[in-house]
């Protein structure tokens, strides 16, 4: 919280859930019933710095209201109804707080009856409207609209599943907002997974009076993944692979489902990487992990090129050429190293050319970004492949936000699996890359309440 | 990939330096007869290898022709100095900058060679091909780098004891040397050059690159140079050793707030390398690096070491291998990288696999290339031993360590390895209970600082006496004093090196200190300083032999058994190798056998299993006893021989194992043959033994005052097997206390020694002249129980 404040003080920057542009403003203003103070962010005026103060202010008002008996009665009724129907009260969230990104899934019921609509407390309604009518929240919060799962039935309710992410660094703003929203008054269970569920548990409690239901991230990941694959991506398969991965010309993306998914090697590439051998929904083991993951790619790119975001880094990488940075087998042997069956085009030493000062002085940022991406990706591929062989599993599923908008990596992984295993291994990818943990957390919410 | 890449980057800063004059006495020795050259040119260092012969003076003993005996006085045998030619391998490592100077030097000193070809390997081989051919007039014949590496690796693992070590930064001794395994295969070699090659080696000729990684030394260097603007590899390592990776890396606790308990991931574990440099809130404040160079270098080092360690473990697991050796320029001589790799391997295998490093890792390519060129000589049919006098030792003057600093200081630094061809092939004693876990030495001075302090002091103190005796042993050679002085300097320098780098030649032990002294003495042509003393003592003791035997024969059987043991022990008091005794011997030459007996500790001895031994003697005789003998003179003649005689009388065959070459006043095989014959001439029991081949003499294959049961002459091992040896007797402090005190044999064993060193006596809880009489019977009863069906 102190950190959050100091950020604002220093830079006058907005929080992540500050609504910035016209679109979101329209969203709120068009909805006359909504007071800006009840939203995740303020849209009033252009002064970003006022955002949090507004929220603080309103927050106090909310508190006063909550203590009043009518609202309390209303909430109680809703809870008992929900319980009767063995369904948790809205809002339904699942959250996965990772090292770099927070992934949030939100179930928006679309089968709300008029009666429900009427009973719906103001702040709940405003949350729903705020989340569903915006695609960006604050400076860094984003809703991945293209991933939305529509007309999904969960726990007997029909609705849309929304996928939202924001940087973990903004976690304190988020918690603060939860307090300002008086989220605790909704008496929903906040299911959270990822390391942040543990790290921020106390902050949720002390700052926002919220108790987290902490869930194991790997349990959630697997449950969420299997669920999304099962319900399909709005009628299309969730999974995909690359046909002819070894041939850049004829390499094409093909969709697929994970029917009969077990056993699979699940490679989750977030800030770091976890590799799991999954034998059934409840039977899996973490085989290993590596610290060379998405965080390494971005961290190194930031240091090497001065870029600031993943998108920027990927953009640069897409334009670069890693062979100006990496030393290939042919750079050393003039061709293939036949004694060991190594192709001349194989990378012998990542960043190997950079040992030379002349080459360091003339290298482009794009080439550096590309080499960083290729190095990290190849290394993950190599470790994953070894694990697959050691565990005797032929299907390797790659997930995690490192793969978001990252076709360079997905294609490279597909190629690496195919090439080094001589076609034995197949790399599979899933459209909802980094959101499975959050989905799994949401499912836990629905499951908990079903239990007597 | 191995280490090619450094050629273009690091040598670019060097210029050929011809102004340096080489110290010819110290480097490129024995070039006159050199042949079979090989060269391995890496990114910054060149390793030159050649085979040569060394002429040595050796002391030979020869029995006098008895018909002309009167001319020679009382002496039983004569001693003569002879020239002997032995084979030696030379390996020299120096910086590439001096390659031209070195080649010129080699050319100038090369006289008798018929060599036409030089084998070459390493990334720089092609770059310097033309230069080598022009300078040396030899044809450069390139050999595959990895093949050379593996050939070299096999060679050092097989021939150099304590070649491999485990690195433990925070332990009392950083280097924990491994005992040589009887079978070195299979193993995994992880070569970390600019990239990483992982090679599975199954036999001398069968190996396969099973994997690798592009993230290697080149990545550390290249990426490190970009991040820190530091050019040199060793400077990057220095930066890394000062940094804090936790400010750059995202740890588990940065994500979880603590550990991830359910997976057993501790909070300090790195979750994402460089993860903090991504999430760092630089935003508008981006004004260049906000992380320190040191921290980034450290994070990078961890990232790369962990990654390589992980891959190595995955491959080791897949191929079910537990011995993993690491090499390449990333590792070579750098404690920082050895530590991080070790850490990584421990983490990923939970201790199942140990990261092993090699003392002569930098020479593997050169050794391999040399062996390729020497195939017709078949060097692998011999055993070779590291010559301590001619080898620099681990990290002593290693040019790897900050080469630029030294280059600036203008000193030419080089590192050497010399290996002597040993007579025949050395093998294990077949009676070792577990050859793979056998450690000859009782105390590892690398790990025991107090003991190390004492023994280094002790050897330094004794040096004057050794020098004097060396000079005295060659009275008719006027330059002996000068040579002895050189010996003194050399050995003193070795002791100084060992004081600072006890790990220089593997585990430091009393044995290695003694052996180093012998090597240095040989180096300066003092092959046997004790030859005259031994001769005199042998002659003197022989005069008492019959009397001693007669006395023993007059005793009852029971009394005699005890007297025989006391005789061996009293004889063992006579030892020039022990400081306390050499003082007495020198001041009072009349110090007699009877006096020695009185000096002995009364029973119960410090270690006393005489009663068990005595009980055993009441039982059936042993089939065959192998007796590792110790000193000349009273010891062998009045102590050991009567004991042997009794064994023969009991119907036990006896094999006397003595040193092949001289060491202190230990009786050599040559001397013992003459002694045995002259004893046989006055003793019918011994004579019958020799005649009926129930008493045989073998050489141990060693020239050390100590005994390594894993490196013995092949013939000895054969005799042990053929004669079904069921008793091994080891006598003397060097063989039964400094070494083999804890050796477990698969047959009965008897270890007898008198402690003639007060410090050691103190250590063992005894006093000067305390007796160790250790009779052991292996727990064979357990084996038979296991074989019995229940």
PDB file of C-alpha atoms in Angstrom, chain B residues 375-600:
ATOM      1  CA  UNK B 375      49.405 -45.130 -30.989  1.00  0.00           C
ATOM      2  CA  UNK B 376      52.177 -47.276 -32.426  1.00  0.00           C
ATOM      3  CA  UNK B 377      54.042 -47.054 -29.118  1.00  0.00           C
ATOM      4  CA  UNK B 378      50.836 -48.109 -27.427  1.00  0.00           C
ATOM      5  CA  UNK B 379      51.245 -45.939 -24.323  1.00  0.00           C
ATOM      6  CA  UNK B 380      48.156 -47.497 -22.818  1.00  0.00           C
ATOM      7  CA  UNK B 381      49.964 -50.763 -22.229  1.00  0.00           C
ATOM      8  CA  UNK B 382      52.004 -49.086 -19.513  1.00  0.00           C
ATOM      9  CA  UNK B 383      51.119 -47.399 -16.303  1.00  0.00           C
ATOM     10  CA  UNK B 384      52.233 -43.828 -15.966  1.00  0.00           C
ATOM     11  CA  UNK B 385      52.743 -41.812 -12.840  1.00  0.00           C
ATOM     12  CA  UNK B 386      52.632 -38.115 -12.218  1.00  0.00           C
ATOM     13  CA  UNK B 387      56.118 -36.825 -11.508  1.00  0.00           C
ATOM     14  CA  UNK B 388      55.679 -34.476  -8.580  1.00  0.00           C
ATOM     15  CA  UNK B 389      59.054 -32.891  -9.157  1.00  0.00           C
ATOM     16  CA  UNK B 390      58.277 -31.884 -12.718  1.00  0.00           C
ATOM     17  CA  UNK B 391      54.595 -30.991 -12.408  1.00  0.00           C
ATOM     18  CA  UNK B 392      53.234 -27.649 -11.351  1.00  0.00           C
ATOM     19  CA  UNK B 393      50.258 -28.883  -9.422  1.00  0.00           C
ATOM     20  CA  UNK B 394      46.714 -27.634  -9.336  1.00  0.00           C
ATOM     21  CA  UNK B 395      46.332 -23.858  -9.336  1.00  0.00           C
ATOM     22  CA  UNK B 396      49.919 -23.206  -8.356  1.00  0.00           C
ATOM     23  CA  UNK B 397      51.078 -21.046 -11.244  1.00  0.00           C
ATOM     24  CA  UNK B 398      48.134 -21.748 -13.474  1.00  0.00           C
ATOM     25  CA  UNK B 399      48.043 -19.266 -16.347  1.00  0.00           C
ATOM     26  CA  UNK B 400      44.245 -19.451 -16.276  1.00  0.00           C
ATOM     27  CA  UNK B 401      44.181 -17.222 -13.284  1.00  0.00           C
ATOM     28  CA  UNK B 402      44.121 -13.656 -14.446  1.00  0.00           C
ATOM     29  CA  UNK B 403      46.505 -14.097 -17.347  1.00  0.00           C
ATOM     30  CA  UNK B 404      46.441 -10.430 -18.248  1.00  0.00           C
ATOM     31  CA  UNK B 405      47.715  -9.421 -14.872  1.00  0.00           C
ATOM     32  CA  UNK B 406      50.709 -11.608 -15.260  1.00  0.00           C
ATOM     33  CA  UNK B 407      51.262 -10.659 -18.852  1.00  0.00           C
ATOM     34  CA  UNK B 408      51.467  -7.064 -17.743  1.00  0.00           C
ATOM     35  CA  UNK B 409      53.883  -7.927 -14.998  1.00  0.00           C
ATOM     36  CA  UNK B 410      56.114  -9.360 -17.711  1.00  0.00           C
ATOM     37  CA  UNK B 411      56.657 -12.790 -16.252  1.00  0.00           C
ATOM     38  CA  UNK B 412      56.261 -15.744 -18.483  1.00  0.00           C
ATOM     39  CA  UNK B 413      54.029 -18.137 -16.688  1.00  0.00           C
ATOM     40  CA  UNK B 414      53.540 -21.693 -17.655  1.00  0.00           C
ATOM     41  CA  UNK B 415      52.188 -24.820 -16.156  1.00  0.00           C
ATOM     42  CA  UNK B 416      53.688 -28.261 -16.520  1.00  0.00           C
ATOM     43  CA  UNK B 417      52.720 -31.857 -16.167  1.00  0.00           C
ATOM     44  CA  UNK B 418      55.279 -34.615 -16.393  1.00  0.00           C
ATOM     45  CA  UNK B 419      54.480 -38.261 -16.303  1.00  0.00           C
ATOM     46  CA  UNK B 420      56.936 -41.103 -15.934  1.00  0.00           C
ATOM     47  CA  UNK B 421      56.469 -44.443 -17.498  1.00  0.00           C
ATOM     48  CA  UNK B 422      56.357 -47.010 -14.770  1.00  0.00           C
ATOM     49  CA  UNK B 423      57.755 -50.473 -15.116  1.00  0.00           C
ATOM     50  CA  UNK B 424      54.914 -52.555 -16.322  1.00  0.00           C
ATOM     51  CA  UNK B 425      51.325 -52.108 -15.479  1.00  0.00           C
ATOM     52  CA  UNK B 426      50.193 -51.491 -11.950  1.00  0.00           C
ATOM     53  CA  UNK B 427      47.135 -53.245 -10.614  1.00  0.00           C
ATOM     54  CA  UNK B 428      45.118 -53.754  -7.456  1.00  0.00           C
ATOM     55  CA  UNK B 429      46.054 -56.231  -4.802  1.00  0.00           C
ATOM     56  CA  UNK B 430      43.474 -58.914  -5.551  1.00  0.00           C
ATOM     57  CA  UNK B 431      42.886 -59.317  -1.826  1.00  0.00           C
ATOM     58  CA  UNK B 432      41.398 -55.864  -1.268  1.00  0.00           C
ATOM     59  CA  UNK B 433      37.943 -56.239   0.184  1.00  0.00           C
ATOM     60  CA  UNK B 434      36.550 -53.407  -1.908  1.00  0.00           C
ATOM     61  CA  UNK B 435      38.963 -51.978  -4.425  1.00  0.00           C
ATOM     62  CA  UNK B 436      36.657 -49.110  -5.326  1.00  0.00           C
ATOM     63  CA  UNK B 437      36.520 -47.760  -1.787  1.00  0.00           C
ATOM     64  CA  UNK B 438      40.138 -48.481  -0.840  1.00  0.00           C
ATOM     65  CA  UNK B 439      42.021 -45.396   0.308  1.00  0.00           C
ATOM     66  CA  UNK B 440      45.686 -46.093   1.011  1.00  0.00           C
ATOM     67  CA  UNK B 441      46.337 -43.093   3.200  1.00  0.00           C
ATOM     68  CA  UNK B 442      45.327 -42.987   6.820  1.00  0.00           C
ATOM     69  CA  UNK B 443      45.260 -39.227   7.257  1.00  0.00           C
ATOM     70  CA  UNK B 444      44.284 -36.788   4.548  1.00  0.00           C
ATOM     71  CA  UNK B 445      46.407 -33.760   5.317  1.00  0.00           C
ATOM     72  CA  UNK B 446      44.312 -31.680   2.948  1.00  0.00           C
ATOM     73  CA  UNK B 447      41.489 -31.977   5.437  1.00  0.00           C
ATOM     74  CA  UNK B 448      43.458 -32.084   8.661  1.00  0.00           C
ATOM     75  CA  UNK B 449      45.092 -28.716   9.151  1.00  0.00           C
ATOM     76  CA  UNK B 450      46.906 -29.638  12.354  1.00  0.00           C
ATOM     77  CA  UNK B 451      48.410 -32.750  10.903  1.00  0.00           C
ATOM     78  CA  UNK B 452      49.333 -30.852   7.772  1.00  0.00           C
ATOM     79  CA  UNK B 453      51.093 -28.169   9.764  1.00  0.00           C
ATOM     80  CA  UNK B 454      53.076 -30.731  11.672  1.00  0.00           C
ATOM     81  CA  UNK B 455      54.168 -32.848   8.737  1.00  0.00           C
ATOM     82  CA  UNK B 456      55.125 -29.918   6.548  1.00  0.00           C
ATOM     83  CA  UNK B 457      57.224 -28.644   9.414  1.00  0.00           C
ATOM     84  CA  UNK B 458      58.656 -32.080   9.975  1.00  0.00           C
ATOM     85  CA  UNK B 459      59.730 -32.499   6.341  1.00  0.00           C
ATOM     86  CA  UNK B 460      61.168 -29.022   6.261  1.00  0.00           C
ATOM     87  CA  UNK B 461      63.172 -29.739   9.412  1.00  0.00           C
ATOM     88  CA  UNK B 462      64.486 -32.980   7.997  1.00  0.00           C
ATOM     89  CA  UNK B 463      65.595 -31.344   4.773  1.00  0.00           C
ATOM     90  CA  UNK B 464      69.119 -30.432   5.919  1.00  0.00           C
ATOM     91  CA  UNK B 465      69.797 -33.984   6.954  1.00  0.00           C
ATOM     92  CA  UNK B 466      68.530 -35.331   3.652  1.00  0.00           C
ATOM     93  CA  UNK B 467      70.752 -32.910   1.762  1.00  0.00           C
ATOM     94  CA  UNK B 468      73.782 -33.925   3.807  1.00  0.00           C
ATOM     95  CA  UNK B 469      73.139 -37.604   3.269  1.00  0.00           C
ATOM     96  CA  UNK B 470      72.607 -37.045  -0.423  1.00  0.00           C
ATOM     97  CA  UNK B 471      75.997 -35.358  -0.710  1.00  0.00           C
ATOM     98  CA  UNK B 472      77.641 -38.018   1.442  1.00  0.00           C
ATOM     99  CA  UNK B 473      76.250 -40.772  -0.767  1.00  0.00           C
ATOM    100  CA  UNK B 474      78.292 -39.516  -3.714  1.00  0.00           C
ATOM    101  CA  UNK B 475      81.708 -38.718  -2.209  1.00  0.00           C
ATOM    102  CA  UNK B 476      83.567 -38.981  -5.483  1.00  0.00           C
ATOM    103  CA  UNK B 477      81.341 -36.549  -7.364  1.00  0.00           C
ATOM    104  CA  UNK B 478      82.449 -32.970  -6.824  1.00  0.00           C
ATOM    105  CA  UNK B 479      79.259 -31.360  -8.146  1.00  0.00           C
ATOM    106  CA  UNK B 480      77.095 -33.377  -5.758  1.00  0.00           C
ATOM    107  CA  UNK B 481      76.940 -30.472  -3.336  1.00  0.00           C
ATOM    108  CA  UNK B 482      75.635 -28.191  -6.015  1.00  0.00           C
ATOM    109  CA  UNK B 483      73.012 -30.702  -7.114  1.00  0.00           C
ATOM    110  CA  UNK B 484      72.015 -31.300  -3.528  1.00  0.00           C
ATOM    111  CA  UNK B 485      71.513 -27.584  -3.107  1.00  0.00           C
ATOM    112  CA  UNK B 486      69.231 -27.525  -6.137  1.00  0.00           C
ATOM    113  CA  UNK B 487      67.344 -30.430  -4.673  1.00  0.00           C
ATOM    114  CA  UNK B 488      66.955 -28.505  -1.441  1.00  0.00           C
ATOM    115  CA  UNK B 489      65.540 -25.510  -3.254  1.00  0.00           C
ATOM    116  CA  UNK B 490      63.179 -27.564  -5.319  1.00  0.00           C
ATOM    117  CA  UNK B 491      61.810 -29.578  -2.444  1.00  0.00           C
ATOM    118  CA  UNK B 492      61.553 -26.558  -0.185  1.00  0.00           C
ATOM    119  CA  UNK B 493      59.617 -24.795  -2.921  1.00  0.00           C
ATOM    120  CA  UNK B 494      57.290 -27.788  -3.198  1.00  0.00           C
ATOM    121  CA  UNK B 495      56.713 -27.703   0.545  1.00  0.00           C
ATOM    122  CA  UNK B 496      55.933 -24.014   0.350  1.00  0.00           C
ATOM    123  CA  UNK B 497      53.503 -24.587  -2.492  1.00  0.00           C
ATOM    124  CA  UNK B 498      51.827 -27.332  -0.510  1.00  0.00           C
ATOM    125  CA  UNK B 499      51.560 -25.099   2.517  1.00  0.00           C
ATOM    126  CA  UNK B 500      49.404 -22.718   0.486  1.00  0.00           C
ATOM    127  CA  UNK B 501      47.841 -25.215  -1.873  1.00  0.00           C
ATOM    128  CA  UNK B 502      47.697 -28.512  -0.039  1.00  0.00           C
ATOM    129  CA  UNK B 503      45.485 -29.804  -2.858  1.00  0.00           C
ATOM    130  CA  UNK B 504      48.109 -29.185  -5.562  1.00  0.00           C
ATOM    131  CA  UNK B 505      48.813 -32.849  -6.239  1.00  0.00           C
ATOM    132  CA  UNK B 506      45.647 -34.439  -5.002  1.00  0.00           C
ATOM    133  CA  UNK B 507      45.175 -35.313  -1.386  1.00  0.00           C
ATOM    134  CA  UNK B 508      48.203 -34.276   0.606  1.00  0.00           C
ATOM    135  CA  UNK B 509      49.457 -37.191   2.652  1.00  0.00           C
ATOM    136  CA  UNK B 510      52.616 -38.258   4.385  1.00  0.00           C
ATOM    137  CA  UNK B 511      53.016 -40.636   1.470  1.00  0.00           C
ATOM    138  CA  UNK B 512      52.794 -37.869  -1.120  1.00  0.00           C
ATOM    139  CA  UNK B 513      55.307 -35.782   0.849  1.00  0.00           C
ATOM    140  CA  UNK B 514      57.707 -38.715   0.937  1.00  0.00           C
ATOM    141  CA  UNK B 515      57.140 -39.513  -2.731  1.00  0.00           C
ATOM    142  CA  UNK B 516      57.650 -35.907  -3.738  1.00  0.00           C
ATOM    143  CA  UNK B 517      60.978 -35.949  -1.925  1.00  0.00           C
ATOM    144  CA  UNK B 518      62.017 -39.116  -3.752  1.00  0.00           C
ATOM    145  CA  UNK B 519      61.005 -37.577  -7.087  1.00  0.00           C
ATOM    146  CA  UNK B 520      63.023 -34.452  -6.336  1.00  0.00           C
ATOM    147  CA  UNK B 521      66.045 -36.477  -5.274  1.00  0.00           C
ATOM    148  CA  UNK B 522      65.843 -38.465  -8.491  1.00  0.00           C
ATOM    149  CA  UNK B 523      65.456 -35.282 -10.460  1.00  0.00           C
ATOM    150  CA  UNK B 524      68.901 -34.204  -9.273  1.00  0.00           C
ATOM    151  CA  UNK B 525      70.460 -37.592  -9.657  1.00  0.00           C
ATOM    152  CA  UNK B 526      70.469 -38.779  -6.108  1.00  0.00           C
ATOM    153  CA  UNK B 527      68.839 -42.084  -6.830  1.00  0.00           C
ATOM    154  CA  UNK B 528      69.714 -43.769  -3.553  1.00  0.00           C
ATOM    155  CA  UNK B 529      71.288 -41.615  -0.827  1.00  0.00           C
ATOM    156  CA  UNK B 530      71.039 -44.457   1.672  1.00  0.00           C
ATOM    157  CA  UNK B 531      72.746 -47.088  -0.442  1.00  0.00           C
ATOM    158  CA  UNK B 532      75.981 -47.039   1.574  1.00  0.00           C
ATOM    159  CA  UNK B 533      74.209 -46.959   4.913  1.00  0.00           C
ATOM    160  CA  UNK B 534      72.013 -49.844   3.885  1.00  0.00           C
ATOM    161  CA  UNK B 535      75.031 -51.776   2.759  1.00  0.00           C
ATOM    162  CA  UNK B 536      76.823 -51.276   6.037  1.00  0.00           C
ATOM    163  CA  UNK B 537      73.809 -52.194   8.107  1.00  0.00           C
ATOM    164  CA  UNK B 538      73.077 -55.267   6.064  1.00  0.00           C
ATOM    165  CA  UNK B 539      76.613 -56.489   6.457  1.00  0.00           C
ATOM    166  CA  UNK B 540      76.501 -55.874  10.185  1.00  0.00           C
ATOM    167  CA  UNK B 541      73.157 -57.526  10.765  1.00  0.00           C
ATOM    168  CA  UNK B 542      74.043 -60.604   8.758  1.00  0.00           C
ATOM    169  CA  UNK B 543      76.792 -61.355  11.278  1.00  0.00           C
ATOM    170  CA  UNK B 544      74.220 -61.743  14.013  1.00  0.00           C
ATOM    171  CA  UNK B 545      71.722 -63.761  12.023  1.00  0.00           C
ATOM    172  CA  UNK B 546      72.799 -67.230  13.068  1.00  0.00           C
ATOM    173  CA  UNK B 547      73.101 -66.244  16.676  1.00  0.00           C
ATOM    174  CA  UNK B 548      69.643 -64.717  16.661  1.00  0.00           C
ATOM    175  CA  UNK B 549      68.114 -67.786  15.058  1.00  0.00           C
ATOM    176  CA  UNK B 550      69.875 -70.060  17.521  1.00  0.00           C
ATOM    177  CA  UNK B 551      68.494 -68.098  20.466  1.00  0.00           C
ATOM    178  CA  UNK B 552      65.007 -68.353  19.060  1.00  0.00           C
ATOM    179  CA  UNK B 553      65.295 -72.074  18.440  1.00  0.00           C
ATOM    180  CA  UNK B 554      66.145 -72.612  22.068  1.00  0.00           C
ATOM    181  CA  UNK B 555      62.855 -71.144  23.191  1.00  0.00           C
ATOM    182  CA  UNK B 556      59.677 -73.112  23.718  1.00  0.00           C
ATOM    183  CA  UNK B 557      57.149 -72.860  20.874  1.00  0.00           C
ATOM    184  CA  UNK B 558      54.993 -70.465  22.822  1.00  0.00           C
ATOM    185  CA  UNK B 559      57.879 -68.252  23.862  1.00  0.00           C
ATOM    186  CA  UNK B 560      59.271 -68.285  20.368  1.00  0.00           C
ATOM    187  CA  UNK B 561      56.093 -66.980  18.774  1.00  0.00           C
ATOM    188  CA  UNK B 562      56.171 -63.980  21.044  1.00  0.00           C
ATOM    189  CA  UNK B 563      59.904 -63.478  20.608  1.00  0.00           C
ATOM    190  CA  UNK B 564      59.508 -63.526  16.825  1.00  0.00           C
ATOM    191  CA  UNK B 565      56.909 -60.809  16.936  1.00  0.00           C
ATOM    192  CA  UNK B 566      59.063 -58.771  19.278  1.00  0.00           C
ATOM    193  CA  UNK B 567      61.955 -59.328  16.933  1.00  0.00           C
ATOM    194  CA  UNK B 568      60.069 -57.903  13.973  1.00  0.00           C
ATOM    195  CA  UNK B 569      58.985 -54.934  16.054  1.00  0.00           C
ATOM    196  CA  UNK B 570      62.447 -54.298  17.479  1.00  0.00           C
ATOM    197  CA  UNK B 571      63.927 -54.553  14.002  1.00  0.00           C
ATOM    198  CA  UNK B 572      61.454 -51.988  12.863  1.00  0.00           C
ATOM    199  CA  UNK B 573      62.832 -49.503  15.368  1.00  0.00           C
ATOM    200  CA  UNK B 574      65.845 -49.234  13.064  1.00  0.00           C
ATOM    201  CA  UNK B 575      64.634 -46.668  10.622  1.00  0.00           C
ATOM    202  CA  UNK B 576      66.323 -43.699   9.093  1.00  0.00           C
ATOM    203  CA  UNK B 577      63.016 -42.509   7.809  1.00  0.00           C
ATOM    204  CA  UNK B 578      61.848 -41.652  11.281  1.00  0.00           C
ATOM    205  CA  UNK B 579      63.265 -38.506  12.771  1.00  0.00           C
ATOM    206  CA  UNK B 580      63.487 -39.701  16.371  1.00  0.00           C
ATOM    207  CA  UNK B 581      65.397 -42.777  15.337  1.00  0.00           C
ATOM    208  CA  UNK B 582      67.704 -41.228  12.797  1.00  0.00           C
ATOM    209  CA  UNK B 583      68.901 -38.903  15.558  1.00  0.00           C
ATOM    210  CA  UNK B 584      69.860 -41.855  17.761  1.00  0.00           C
ATOM    211  CA  UNK B 585      71.330 -43.847  14.893  1.00  0.00           C
ATOM    212  CA  UNK B 586      73.462 -40.981  13.843  1.00  0.00           C
ATOM    213  CA  UNK B 587      74.772 -40.194  17.293  1.00  0.00           C
ATOM    214  CA  UNK B 588      75.086 -43.759  18.538  1.00  0.00           C
ATOM    215  CA  UNK B 589      75.778 -46.316  15.820  1.00  0.00           C
ATOM    216  CA  UNK B 590      76.070 -49.049  18.442  1.00  0.00           C
ATOM    217  CA  UNK B 591      72.402 -48.805  19.189  1.00  0.00           C
ATOM    218  CA  UNK B 592      71.799 -52.504  19.200  1.00  0.00           C
ATOM    219  CA  UNK B 593      69.048 -54.901  18.524  1.00  0.00           C
ATOM    220  CA  UNK B 594      68.771 -55.841  22.189  1.00  0.00           C
ATOM    221  CA  UNK B 595      68.603 -52.194  23.116  1.00  0.00           C
ATOM    222  CA  UNK B 596      65.766 -51.751  20.647  1.00  0.00           C
ATOM    223  CA  UNK B 597      63.863 -54.583  22.248  1.00  0.00           C
ATOM    224  CA  UNK B 598      64.187 -52.903  25.607  1.00  0.00           C
ATOM    225  CA  UNK B 599      62.928 -49.682  24.089  1.00  0.00           C
ATOM    226  CA  UNK B 600      59.724 -51.375  22.968  1.00  0.00           C
TER     227      UNK B 600
END
